[in-house]
Amino acid sequence: MTTLRSTLEFLLYGWLQAEKLQERSRFADHSRDTFDAVLDTCERIAREKYAPFNRTVDTQEPHFDGERVTLPQCTHDAQKAYAASGMLSAAQDYEIGGMQLPYTVEAAANSFFAVASISMGSGLLTVGNANLLMVHGTEAQQRVFALNEFSGRFSGTMCLSEPQAGSSLSDVATRAVPDGEGFENDPLGPRYRLKGNKMWISAGEHELTENIIHLVLAKIPGPDGKLVPGTKGISLFIVPKKLVDTDGNLTGVRNDVALAGLNHKLGWRGTTNTLLNFGEGKYPVDGEAGAVGYLVGQPGKGLHCMFHMMNEARIGIGMAATMLGLAGYYVSLDYARNRPQGRPVQGPKDGAAAVVKDAAQPQVRIIEHADVKRMLLAQKSYGEGALALNLFCARLVDEQATGDAAAADEARLLLEVLTPIAKSWPSEWCLEANSLAIQIHGGYGYTRDFPVEQYWRDNRLNMIHEGTHGIQAMDLLGRKVLMESGRGLTLLAGRINATIERAIQVPALAAHANALGKALQQVGAATKAAWATGQPADALANAVPYMQAFGHTVLAWVWLDVALSTLQADAALAKPASVGRMGAMQFFFNYELPKIGAWLQVVSTRDATCAAFPEEAF
């Protein structure tokens, strides 16, 4: 993890100036030393408790015997070590046992666990669940549920999807009805009984913690007994696996939440993925079927509350995809440096063909071949660029929480625009990085003797969960770039132009600055052209190519800004790491940024090839 550590330190301190966060009152007790101590602790735990068992959790999948789920002992040990580190509550107030750590540093520290073994988990959903309750829950809900999640005593889930609805949350059919007379006076919140099924619930059943706290989307029937159509009728409920009292103690009563079965996945096998039945009567409470749940926030406002957790999870998934891309890059780089194969290409000799190789010469390591360097540079530019983007988004989270009013509002809008990119761009391009890592290994990469095939399998999920690729694209083009009269897009363009103005003064970067300026103009023009008819169907038919071009433009900006910091830190480019960053930046501009023209062409012309294609012609 040495390479990752040095990359993180440059991005944190050389680029994002994370040390300056200690000037803010919330982080005043921190310093570079405390930040580094957190990185040290997480790097050590990840190296000792996670990395050695990445293959173990892939081959020893969770097992359900009809009563309980069994996970390997290494997963229990890793969860215990992570909880003991305090990272579950790292960003929380001192008063509740937190460290008041900047989210920027927390995100960087958690990257060690993701690169070591992503599917063992490191509390993403538990922290997101508890953070939601700290914003939208009552004081009692925070004390009983959130604080026990931060301590590691309880864990958390998010229960959105249903077998018949998938990503279409307006079609949620889980019902919640008041639980008897006086239901509204329960000290843990208005008490309801829930009945329904939830699919694809990560960490939905296990025995890693004393209790599992499900956050469940459900609809409260209207006076006619019918569910309100659409998303406006959705409410949010806390549904614990085991019921608790007002002090958070287990009552000994099992809630009516039953595991119907485990989903057996292509990758990410170390985490249980479940189909949960709520209220089917397997575990009746007080002799009655129906899972007991406590309302969070106001009735019908559940999706508003849940988006707090969903957006946090989306940035987390972007980081997960990033670290899987980097994990593959690191091992394929090591392989390329040590695998001898082939010989250098030589020029014409004695009338022979233009390209010849001298078989009498010794083999060279494959890293000496230009095409292998191309694949390595692609991985480096995708992985390190995505890491920079995600840490920049984490820095915006800190700005939104601790900046002055104007800075906080700007950070909020920038996060709105960048969240679909932070989730989806790494999910697509770091998956491509994993594919290139397999390619560098050749046939060996397609076997389980090397880890790169597992990294690809683990990463393939990230384009799907927490909002599929297409959903994120429609959110970007259909909502985020238009919201508040396009102010978020304007703010982002302002940031990009500021980098261009700085870079154009640097001879080594001027051409790249001009290329980025042209790309930004193309994206702006395509955004207007997509909406020229005012018809969503016309604009959104090519939302994914739009997101690809938008994402590539954002990553080019990130790389150019990183390059400026690199030159400031090491003007003579004496360090190999600095040469590496500049080379990755140059690769991205020369090989990747030019791709946006083809993507934006179909966006600008509102090409109807896909939308108009008749079903019977497939």
XYZ file of C-alpha atoms in Angstrom:
618
model
C 0.000 0.000 0.000
C 3.079 2.224 -0.150
C 2.153 3.625 -3.562
C -1.392 4.412 -2.435
C -0.143 6.154 0.689
C 2.159 8.465 -1.252
C -0.613 9.244 -3.742
C -3.056 10.036 -0.945
C -0.555 12.274 0.817
C 0.060 14.308 -2.318
C -3.647 14.698 -3.072
C -4.502 15.544 0.536
C -1.662 17.887 1.331
C -0.082 18.912 -1.953
C -3.318 19.465 -3.863
C -6.331 19.870 -1.549
C -4.394 21.584 1.264
C -6.193 19.469 3.871
C -3.932 20.795 6.626
C -5.680 24.164 6.361
C -8.883 22.592 7.633
C -7.426 22.741 11.136
C -7.923 26.518 10.959
C -11.665 25.899 11.319
C -13.070 25.643 14.813
C -14.526 22.170 14.311
C -11.124 20.756 13.361
C -8.961 22.973 15.580
C -7.644 20.048 17.631
C -6.291 18.364 14.521
C -3.017 18.708 12.657
C -1.016 16.941 9.988
C 0.173 14.619 12.758
C -3.339 13.556 13.809
C -4.397 13.124 10.191
C -1.364 10.947 9.523
C -2.032 8.926 12.670
C -5.488 8.052 11.335
C -3.982 7.055 7.990
C -1.376 4.937 9.799
C -4.019 3.100 11.834
C -6.284 2.381 8.888
C -3.411 1.306 6.666
C -2.234 -1.128 9.344
C -5.690 -2.644 9.990
C -6.319 -2.969 6.260
C -2.969 -4.668 5.744
C -3.428 -7.087 8.653
C -7.171 -7.805 8.787
C -8.434 -7.233 5.249
C -5.851 -7.758 2.514
C -4.796 -11.318 3.481
C -8.417 -12.499 3.305
C -9.672 -10.942 0.090
C -9.635 -14.300 -1.694
C -11.065 -16.072 1.361
C -14.265 -14.029 1.358
C -14.605 -14.558 -2.388
C -14.413 -18.341 -2.170
C -16.189 -18.814 1.177
C -19.469 -17.121 0.340
C -22.063 -16.367 3.031
C -24.078 -19.494 3.835
C -27.715 -19.603 4.976
C -28.891 -22.792 6.670
C -32.492 -21.665 6.961
C -31.995 -20.100 10.367
C -28.776 -18.101 10.341
C -26.127 -16.761 7.998
C -22.541 -17.912 8.439
C -19.610 -15.738 7.415
C -15.886 -16.566 7.612
C -14.177 -15.771 10.905
C -11.930 -13.260 9.133
C -14.983 -11.101 8.406
C -15.902 -11.033 12.090
C -12.318 -10.122 12.989
C -12.163 -7.350 10.393
C -15.472 -5.834 11.496
C -14.385 -5.880 15.121
C -11.056 -4.218 14.319
C -12.718 -1.560 12.198
C -15.280 -0.724 14.888
C -12.524 -0.573 17.515
C -10.579 1.923 15.406
C -13.312 4.513 15.877
C -13.740 5.056 12.147
C -17.503 4.440 12.287
C -17.877 7.683 14.248
C -14.806 9.479 12.919
C -16.682 12.551 11.649
C -19.022 12.833 14.645
C -18.900 15.271 17.561
C -16.616 14.617 20.497
C -19.696 14.578 22.751
C -20.932 11.336 21.208
C -17.555 9.654 20.936
C -16.480 10.979 17.551
C -13.156 12.414 16.403
C -14.535 15.477 14.568
C -12.326 14.340 11.707
C -12.695 16.101 8.341
C -14.576 13.947 5.865
C -11.717 14.506 3.413
C -9.347 12.635 5.714
C -11.969 10.039 6.628
C -12.536 9.224 2.950
C -8.797 8.947 2.334
C -8.320 6.674 5.346
C -11.185 4.396 4.322
C -9.606 3.915 0.899
C -7.103 1.509 2.470
C -9.908 -0.898 3.379
C -11.438 -0.653 -0.087
C -8.187 -1.436 -1.876
C -7.456 -4.301 0.541
C -10.804 -6.107 0.322
C -13.852 -4.208 -0.822
C -16.415 -6.938 -0.177
C -15.477 -7.419 3.468
C -17.022 -4.015 3.995
C -15.970 -1.202 6.260
C -19.219 0.286 7.492
C -20.402 2.328 4.473
C -24.089 1.565 4.986
C -23.922 1.634 8.773
C -22.363 5.094 8.801
C -24.755 6.369 6.135
C -27.732 4.967 8.070
C -26.615 6.629 11.299
C -25.769 9.921 9.566
C -29.283 10.053 8.135
C -30.767 9.616 11.592
C -28.530 12.346 12.980
C -30.138 14.741 10.494
C -33.738 13.511 10.228
C -34.297 11.374 13.338
C -35.634 12.390 16.735
C -33.361 12.714 19.744
C -34.486 9.280 20.927
C -33.888 7.709 17.510
C -30.412 9.184 17.413
C -29.563 8.010 20.921
C -31.017 4.499 20.617
C -30.143 3.644 17.026
C -27.540 6.013 15.520
C -25.155 6.070 18.485
C -25.169 2.293 18.740
C -24.340 2.116 15.039
C -21.455 4.543 15.458
C -20.081 2.380 18.277
C -20.243 -0.775 16.137
C -22.749 -2.460 18.444
C -25.469 -2.259 15.766
C -25.112 -2.190 11.987
C -27.373 -0.612 9.392
C -28.905 -1.132 5.969
C -30.943 0.796 3.420
C -34.031 -0.989 2.071
C -35.308 0.631 -1.115
C -35.629 -1.834 -3.991
C -38.378 -4.423 -4.283
C -38.551 -7.480 -6.539
C -41.264 -6.002 -8.753
C -39.976 -2.414 -8.719
C -36.191 -2.484 -8.983
C -34.971 1.089 -9.299
C -38.477 2.448 -9.885
C -39.186 3.673 -6.370
C -42.573 5.097 -7.339
C -43.703 1.467 -7.615
C -42.777 0.593 -4.013
C -45.557 -1.589 -2.609
C -44.433 -2.184 0.983
C -47.277 -1.009 3.247
C -47.079 0.618 6.672
C -50.185 0.912 8.854
C -50.506 2.458 12.339
C -49.808 -0.107 15.074
C -52.884 0.182 17.233
C -54.255 2.872 19.484
C -51.688 5.404 20.657
C -49.258 4.453 17.897
C -48.202 8.075 17.503
C -46.991 8.284 21.110
C -44.289 5.614 21.073
C -41.093 7.160 22.502
C -39.070 5.777 19.564
C -41.347 7.465 17.029
C -44.816 6.876 15.582
C -45.107 3.067 15.481
C -46.290 1.233 12.377
C -46.563 -2.329 11.115
C -44.868 -2.996 7.799
C -45.587 -5.717 5.256
C -43.667 -6.177 2.020
C -40.526 -7.501 0.372
C -37.167 -5.834 -0.178
C -34.576 -7.112 -2.667
C -30.812 -6.566 -3.080
C -30.324 -5.523 0.542
C -26.601 -5.527 1.306
C -25.673 -6.736 4.808
C -29.360 -7.492 5.388
C -28.675 -10.521 7.568
C -25.613 -11.623 9.537
C -24.365 -12.043 13.083
C -21.503 -9.556 12.966
C -23.320 -7.171 15.326
C -25.916 -7.424 18.092
C -28.622 -5.913 15.944
C -29.314 -4.753 12.383
C -31.153 -1.479 11.875
C -33.054 -1.418 8.596
C -34.121 1.898 7.080
C -37.146 0.947 5.011
C -39.120 2.871 2.399
C -42.836 2.083 2.563
C -46.189 3.719 1.816
C -48.892 4.568 4.321
C -52.305 3.790 2.783
C -54.755 6.647 2.363
C -58.214 6.779 3.976
C -59.524 4.518 1.183
C -56.918 1.892 2.028
C -55.079 2.412 -1.258
C -51.420 3.349 -1.648
C -50.639 6.803 -2.971
C -49.105 6.488 -6.455
C -45.689 7.950 -7.172
C -42.822 8.856 -4.883
C -44.651 11.526 -2.873
C -46.456 8.869 -0.868
C -43.248 7.193 0.341
C -42.345 7.340 4.031
C -39.224 6.162 5.870
C -39.161 3.781 8.829
C -36.617 2.383 11.283
C -37.186 -1.386 11.430
C -34.748 -3.135 13.790
C -34.094 -6.842 13.387
C -34.471 -7.160 17.157
C -36.687 -4.870 19.183
C -35.068 -2.584 21.742
C -36.167 -0.473 24.669
C -35.692 3.275 25.066
C -32.151 2.721 26.353
C -31.157 0.650 23.317
C -31.179 -2.634 25.215
C -32.412 -5.722 23.383
C -35.826 -6.790 24.674
C -35.438 -10.406 23.594
C -38.200 -10.026 20.990
C -37.346 -10.753 17.365
C -39.009 -8.368 14.928
C -41.017 -9.784 12.034
C -38.179 -9.483 9.496
C -37.244 -12.754 7.806
C -34.484 -13.667 5.409
C -36.035 -15.261 2.329
C -32.684 -16.060 0.764
C -29.244 -14.886 -0.301
C -28.471 -13.550 -3.751
C -25.398 -15.271 -5.196
C -23.380 -12.598 -6.938
C -20.749 -12.417 -9.641
C -18.476 -10.575 -7.236
C -18.478 -8.655 -3.969
C -19.207 -12.021 -2.374
C -17.941 -11.212 1.093
C -21.040 -9.151 1.898
C -24.428 -10.810 2.267
C -26.956 -9.648 -0.316
C -30.477 -10.512 0.666
C -34.173 -10.757 -0.067
C -35.987 -9.725 3.105
C -39.632 -10.351 3.926
C -41.176 -7.793 6.248
C -44.276 -8.767 8.165
C -44.927 -12.213 6.721
C -45.630 -13.592 10.200
C -42.578 -15.787 10.664
C -41.658 -13.820 13.787
C -44.957 -12.348 15.037
C -44.714 -9.514 17.539
C -47.350 -9.642 20.306
C -48.973 -12.473 18.382
C -49.462 -10.361 15.280
C -47.828 -10.450 11.839
C -46.173 -7.236 10.718
C -42.711 -5.805 11.266
C -42.636 -3.017 13.837
C -41.230 0.192 12.387
C -40.789 3.745 13.662
C -41.488 6.686 11.378
C -38.531 8.932 10.521
C -39.467 12.519 9.730
C -42.854 13.332 8.256
C -45.243 10.947 6.459
C -44.744 11.085 2.706
C -41.282 12.648 3.037
C -39.330 9.418 3.177
C -37.511 9.778 -0.115
C -36.315 13.247 0.903
C -34.798 11.721 4.029
C -33.390 8.699 2.222
C -31.582 10.842 -0.326
C -29.289 11.945 2.492
C -28.068 8.357 2.741
C -28.278 7.635 -0.993
C -26.053 10.556 -1.998
C -23.512 9.623 0.665
C -23.580 6.036 -0.580
C -23.111 7.158 -4.186
C -19.870 8.932 -3.366
C -18.861 5.846 -1.369
C -19.550 3.589 -4.353
C -17.479 5.862 -6.562
C -14.622 5.463 -4.109
C -15.128 1.680 -4.016
C -14.927 1.495 -7.815
C -11.859 3.715 -7.762
C -9.991 1.560 -5.276
C -10.784 -1.640 -7.159
C -9.382 0.021 -10.287
C -6.236 0.986 -8.416
C -5.914 -2.470 -6.835
C -5.834 -3.983 -10.322
C -3.402 -1.347 -11.503
C -0.960 -2.040 -8.690
C -0.822 -5.794 -9.281
C -0.667 -5.498 -13.075
C 2.151 -2.967 -12.743
C 4.062 -5.390 -10.544
C 3.397 -8.197 -13.018
C 4.542 -6.091 -15.984
C 7.775 -5.215 -14.204
C 8.598 -8.866 -13.556
C 7.187 -10.824 -16.504
C 9.744 -11.392 -19.319
C 8.164 -11.890 -22.709
C 9.001 -10.792 -26.248
C 11.853 -8.751 -27.644
C 12.290 -5.164 -28.811
C 11.178 -4.210 -32.291
C 14.069 -3.370 -34.629
C 14.262 -1.594 -37.966
C 14.738 -3.140 -41.462
C 17.812 -5.306 -41.839
C 19.305 -6.990 -44.938
C 16.193 -6.436 -47.034
C 13.931 -8.044 -44.434
C 10.498 -6.833 -43.514
C 10.224 -3.419 -41.866
C 9.592 -4.925 -38.445
C 11.929 -7.618 -37.168
C 12.904 -9.084 -33.808
C 16.227 -10.708 -32.979
C 15.367 -14.055 -31.362
C 18.960 -14.372 -30.174
C 18.472 -11.438 -27.830
C 17.158 -12.061 -24.303
C 13.525 -11.438 -23.559
C 12.505 -8.087 -22.138
C 10.025 -7.412 -19.380
C 6.610 -6.651 -20.812
C 6.602 -3.159 -19.267
C 9.154 -2.277 -21.959
C 6.518 -2.745 -24.688
C 4.696 0.444 -25.711
C 1.258 -1.151 -25.723
C 1.666 -2.443 -22.184
C 2.681 1.051 -21.120
C -0.478 2.318 -22.825
C -2.609 -0.025 -20.749
C -0.785 0.873 -17.550
C -1.098 4.592 -18.233
C -4.812 4.188 -18.911
C -5.264 2.459 -15.563
C -3.203 5.082 -13.775
C -5.075 7.972 -15.360
C -8.473 6.426 -14.580
C -7.675 5.304 -11.038
C -5.653 8.232 -9.730
C -7.902 10.715 -11.535
C -11.006 9.152 -9.981
C -9.347 9.185 -6.555
C -8.636 12.893 -6.933
C -12.243 13.542 -7.980
C -13.687 11.650 -5.024
C -11.393 13.374 -2.543
C -12.343 16.721 -4.071
C -16.003 15.831 -3.479
C -15.142 14.882 0.097
C -13.492 18.287 0.473
C -16.734 19.881 -0.730
C -18.584 17.984 2.022
C -16.295 19.631 4.590
C -16.809 23.004 2.939
C -20.570 22.609 3.033
C -20.404 21.715 6.731
C -17.862 24.270 7.967
C -17.500 27.027 5.364
C -19.156 30.433 5.485
C -22.666 30.737 4.085
C -21.625 31.568 0.522
C -18.909 28.899 0.362
C -21.216 26.290 1.888
C -23.942 27.017 -0.647
C -21.476 26.828 -3.517
C -20.173 23.506 -2.213
C -23.743 22.206 -1.973
C -24.484 23.004 -5.601
C -21.153 21.672 -6.863
C -21.834 18.408 -5.025
C -25.271 18.189 -6.619
C -23.731 18.410 -10.091
C -20.699 16.230 -9.386
C -22.324 13.385 -7.419
C -23.586 11.522 -10.533
C -20.063 11.794 -11.986
C -18.343 10.799 -8.736
C -20.469 7.644 -8.616
C -20.681 6.669 -12.287
C -17.415 7.731 -13.904
C -15.218 5.511 -11.691
C -17.789 2.718 -12.000
C -17.340 2.664 -15.765
C -13.709 3.584 -16.283
C -12.137 1.847 -13.297
C -13.961 -1.271 -14.453
C -12.201 -0.725 -17.775
C -8.982 -0.408 -15.789
C -9.648 -3.837 -14.277
C -10.195 -5.244 -17.763
C -6.839 -3.822 -18.852
C -5.200 -5.345 -15.765
C -6.458 -8.747 -16.912
C -5.160 -8.041 -20.418
C -1.680 -7.246 -19.121
C -1.608 -10.588 -17.318
C -2.627 -12.346 -20.535
C -4.081 -15.800 -20.054
C -2.953 -15.825 -16.439
C -5.224 -12.887 -15.747
C -8.236 -14.966 -16.694
C -7.446 -17.521 -14.004
C -8.010 -17.404 -10.266
C -4.295 -17.816 -9.672
C -4.055 -14.016 -9.915
C -6.343 -11.469 -8.224
C -7.237 -9.332 -11.234
C -10.245 -11.413 -12.291
C -11.750 -10.959 -8.826
C -11.227 -7.205 -8.955
C -13.149 -7.101 -12.254
C -15.977 -9.228 -10.853
C -16.186 -7.119 -7.704
C -16.210 -3.892 -9.702
C -18.904 -4.905 -12.180
C -21.560 -4.271 -9.526
C -20.755 -0.587 -9.186
C -22.388 0.451 -12.463
C -25.617 -1.029 -11.117
C -26.166 -0.323 -7.458
C -26.936 3.002 -5.771
C -28.571 4.149 -8.998
C -27.701 2.508 -12.301
C -25.555 4.172 -14.921
C -28.607 5.258 -16.912
C -30.365 6.653 -13.841
C -27.330 8.720 -12.880
C -27.094 10.034 -16.450
C -30.741 11.117 -16.497
C -30.259 12.731 -13.089
C -27.293 14.692 -14.432
C -28.791 15.899 -17.710
C -32.422 15.920 -16.627
C -32.031 17.603 -13.252
C -28.605 18.543 -11.970
C -27.376 20.764 -14.822
C -30.772 22.518 -14.918
C -31.425 23.012 -11.203
C -31.561 26.559 -9.881
C -31.493 27.886 -13.432
C -28.235 26.101 -14.174
C -26.308 27.773 -11.335
C -24.507 24.573 -10.358
C -23.242 24.066 -13.894
C -22.177 27.710 -14.003
C -20.256 27.336 -10.750
C -18.472 24.243 -12.042
C -17.614 25.999 -15.310
C -16.192 28.841 -13.239
C -13.925 26.449 -11.346
C -12.787 24.837 -14.594
C -12.111 28.198 -16.245
C -10.079 29.321 -13.238
C -7.826 26.286 -13.671
C -7.576 26.964 -17.411
C -6.507 30.565 -16.767
C -3.742 29.410 -14.441
C -2.581 26.569 -16.667
C -2.485 28.576 -19.869
C 0.326 30.650 -18.337
C 2.474 27.525 -17.966
C 4.150 26.539 -21.266
C 4.044 22.817 -20.444
C 0.293 22.994 -19.834
C -0.946 25.649 -22.252
C -2.020 23.233 -24.993
C -3.905 21.117 -22.485
C -5.580 24.214 -21.057
C -6.795 25.159 -24.539
C -8.071 21.628 -25.129
C -9.998 21.717 -21.865
C -11.480 25.097 -22.767
C -12.766 23.704 -26.057
C -14.175 20.645 -24.298
C -16.025 22.833 -21.807
C -17.519 24.855 -24.665
C -18.631 21.631 -26.364
C -20.330 20.378 -23.212
C -22.115 23.713 -22.743
C -23.299 23.790 -26.335
C -24.445 20.170 -26.192
C -26.391 20.827 -22.976
C -28.338 23.613 -24.711
C -28.824 21.607 -27.900
C -30.116 18.586 -25.994
C -32.874 20.718 -24.478
C -33.556 22.804 -27.592
C -36.981 21.231 -28.127
C -37.884 21.387 -24.450
C -38.900 17.736 -24.613
C -37.322 15.471 -21.957
C -37.608 12.422 -24.203
C -35.496 14.158 -26.866
C -32.806 15.254 -24.423
C -32.574 12.175 -22.248
C -32.429 9.592 -25.049
C -28.670 10.156 -25.111
C -28.112 10.928 -21.445
C -25.379 8.301 -21.001
C -23.150 9.651 -23.817
C -23.690 13.087 -22.281
C -22.563 11.840 -18.881
C -19.529 10.155 -20.429
C -18.458 13.383 -22.120
C -19.261 15.475 -19.043
C -17.302 13.067 -16.860
C -14.287 13.053 -19.155
C -14.291 16.850 -19.142
C -14.430 16.926 -15.344
C -11.594 14.394 -15.085
C -9.492 16.397 -17.552
C -10.033 19.434 -15.320
C -9.056 17.463 -12.227
C -5.905 16.199 -13.913
C -4.940 19.677 -15.118
C -5.432 21.089 -11.624
C -3.382 18.248 -10.129
C -0.677 18.931 -12.701
C -0.487 22.562 -11.596
C 0.039 21.477 -7.994
C 2.608 18.922 -9.126
C 4.682 21.579 -10.890
C 4.473 23.865 -7.880
C 5.627 21.090 -5.549
C 8.364 19.758 -7.809
C 9.140 22.324 -10.482
C 12.109 20.356 -11.805
C 10.087 17.148 -11.925
C 12.891 15.358 -10.138
C 10.629 12.798 -8.459
C 9.364 9.728 -10.339
C 5.919 10.199 -8.753
C 5.715 13.709 -10.210
C 6.784 12.468 -13.629
C 4.108 9.807 -13.273
C 1.356 12.301 -12.519
C 2.345 14.521 -15.423
C 2.488 11.530 -17.753
C -0.941 10.309 -16.656
C -2.327 13.812 -17.198
C -0.810 13.964 -20.676
C -2.183 10.517 -21.507
C -5.681 11.561 -20.453
C -5.609 14.665 -22.622
C -4.119 12.907 -25.657
C -5.983 9.593 -25.546
C -9.206 10.191 -23.581
C -10.455 13.767 -23.844
C -10.757 13.625 -27.671
C -13.437 10.936 -27.238
C -16.012 13.487 -26.118
C -16.637 14.676 -29.696
C -18.379 11.471 -30.722
C -20.413 11.320 -27.522
C -21.574 14.921 -27.762
C -22.431 14.603 -31.443
C -25.395 12.323 -30.714
C -26.381 14.513 -27.764
C -26.322 17.748 -29.767
C -28.287 16.327 -32.698
C -30.716 14.573 -30.339
C -30.017 11.426 -32.333
C -33.044 9.134 -32.189
C -31.374 5.919 -33.371
C -31.893 4.190 -30.031
C -35.138 5.796 -28.923
C -36.893 5.217 -32.237
C -35.654 1.690 -32.871
C -38.660 -0.656 -33.137
C -38.814 -3.500 -30.639
C -39.641 -6.094 -33.281
C -36.429 -5.272 -35.183
C -34.121 -6.466 -32.432
